[in-house]
Amino acid sequence: MTDTSHRHLPTSVEETLDLLSDGDYVGDRSLATVLLLALKLGRPLFLEGEAGTGKTEIAKVLADTLGRRLVRLQCYEGLDVSSAVYEWNYPAQMVEIRVSEATGDRDRDSLESDIFSERFLIERPLLKALRPDTGGAPVLLIDELDRTDEPFEAFLLEVLSDFQITIPELGTVKAAEPPIVIITSNRTREIHDALKRRCLYHWVGYPSAERELEILRVKAPNAPEALSREIVAFVQALRNMDLFKLPGIAETLDWADALTQLDKVALDPTTVDDTLGVLLKYQDDIAKLQGSEAARLLDEVRHGAAAARLA
């Protein structure tokens, strides 16, 4: 990877594609375009798509290639302000109060001012992302926003509007330079339109066969070329089936690594059956595919590859 310690923001789609490529991310032109616009306009980028399609990786690559600090807020049900923004170090505050009471060296107002100072403040991701950094504004990754509830979403809307947070005991913390914000969602629920309007939007879908093969070449270089082609063809065929959870690019890479570890140079029905747990994560999906269905699909993949070679 190139030295990115002082890298400037890209100024063209081609530079943005190069930026992604330097981070070993195989992106397409539409992603590079919307990413460039988000950087130029200072707008959050909202990435939506199925799990395992590489949404989170985009933020990681952006931070790495630009030499910026990555601040990640992993969302979950019940996420609140104390976990996402800040909280007070109550145990340390209690110790301070008891020491003060024992020594009697401070009055009530002085003690209250001291225990609600920065010294006792525990910063969580959203507050950390507003702090200045010598390397430039950090990349703030708000990952899987769809896992939170609507009240937190409304709070986040306020933060993203002004890039500032008010702490009643200390005052308002405002970002001198707004962070680069990447928001991801697996679309388990719809995100409110008010938040989406604050962002630029991009759908991260499953890659085409050509792009998925290129991703394998970059991310799983030890896999034999013929095996990689069979893996991609098989996974692409799987995504046309009625499964509970279709495999994403993350599962494709895991499968390629697993088959390489097993010293496989080609797919065969037994190997496919034995390794389906790497590719599929629900027993109903595995049971539907295992055995004759997997053999049939593999046969179709091989005949399709043979036909393509003859064409």
Coordinates of N, CA, C and O in Angstrom, one line a residue, residues 4 10 23 38-39 50 70 73 117 121 141 144 148 167 189 196 236 252 293:
T4 N 0.1 6.9 2.9 CA -1.1 7.8 2.9 C -1.1 8.7 4.1 O -2.2 9.2 4.5
P10 N -9.5 13.1 -2.6 CA -9.5 13.0 -4.1 C -10.3 14.2 -4.7 O -11.2 14.7 -4.1
G23 N -6.6 0.7 -1.1 CA -7.0 0.0 0.1 C -7.5 -1.4 -0.2 O -8.1 -2.0 0.6
A38 N -19.7 13.1 -1.7 CA -19.9 13.1 -0.2 C -18.7 13.9 0.4 O -18.8 14.7 1.3
L39 N -17.5 13.6 -0.1 CA -16.3 14.2 0.4 C -16.2 15.7 0.1 O -15.9 16.6 0.9
E50 N -27.5 -5.5 1.6 CA -27.5 -6.8 2.3 C -26.2 -6.9 3.1 O -25.1 -6.3 2.8
L70 N -10.1 6.4 12.5 CA -11.4 5.8 12.3 C -12.1 5.7 13.7 O -11.6 5.1 14.6
L73 N -19.0 3.6 15.6 CA -20.1 3.4 16.5 C -20.9 2.2 16.0 O -21.5 2.3 15.0
S117 N -15.9 18.1 35.3 CA -14.9 18.6 34.4 C -14.5 17.5 33.4 O -14.9 16.4 33.5
L121 N -14.9 13.0 32.3 CA -15.7 12.7 31.2 C -15.2 11.5 30.4 O -14.1 11.4 30.0
L141 N -17.7 6.1 11.4 CA -18.5 5.0 10.9 C -19.6 4.7 11.9 O -19.4 4.3 13.0
E144 N -24.5 -0.2 10.9 CA -25.8 -0.9 11.1 C -26.8 -0.1 11.9 O -27.4 -0.5 12.9
T148 N -30.8 0.2 15.6 CA -31.2 1.1 16.7 C -32.7 1.3 16.6 O -33.4 0.9 15.7
I167 N -23.3 19.2 26.3 CA -23.1 18.5 27.6 C -23.6 19.5 28.6 O -22.9 20.6 28.8
R189 N -34.9 -2.6 8.8 CA -36.0 -1.7 9.0 C -35.7 -0.5 8.2 O -34.6 -0.2 7.8
K196 N -32.3 10.4 6.0 CA -31.7 10.1 4.7 C -31.5 11.4 3.9 O -30.6 11.5 3.0
Q236 N -22.6 -17.1 -7.4 CA -23.6 -16.3 -8.2 C -24.9 -17.1 -8.5 O -26.0 -16.6 -8.4
T252 N -18.1 -15.4 0.3 CA -17.3 -15.8 -0.8 C -15.8 -15.9 -0.5 O -15.1 -16.9 -0.7
E293 N -29.0 -31.4 -4.5 CA -29.2 -30.0 -5.0 C -27.8 -29.4 -5.3 O -27.6 -28.7 -6.3

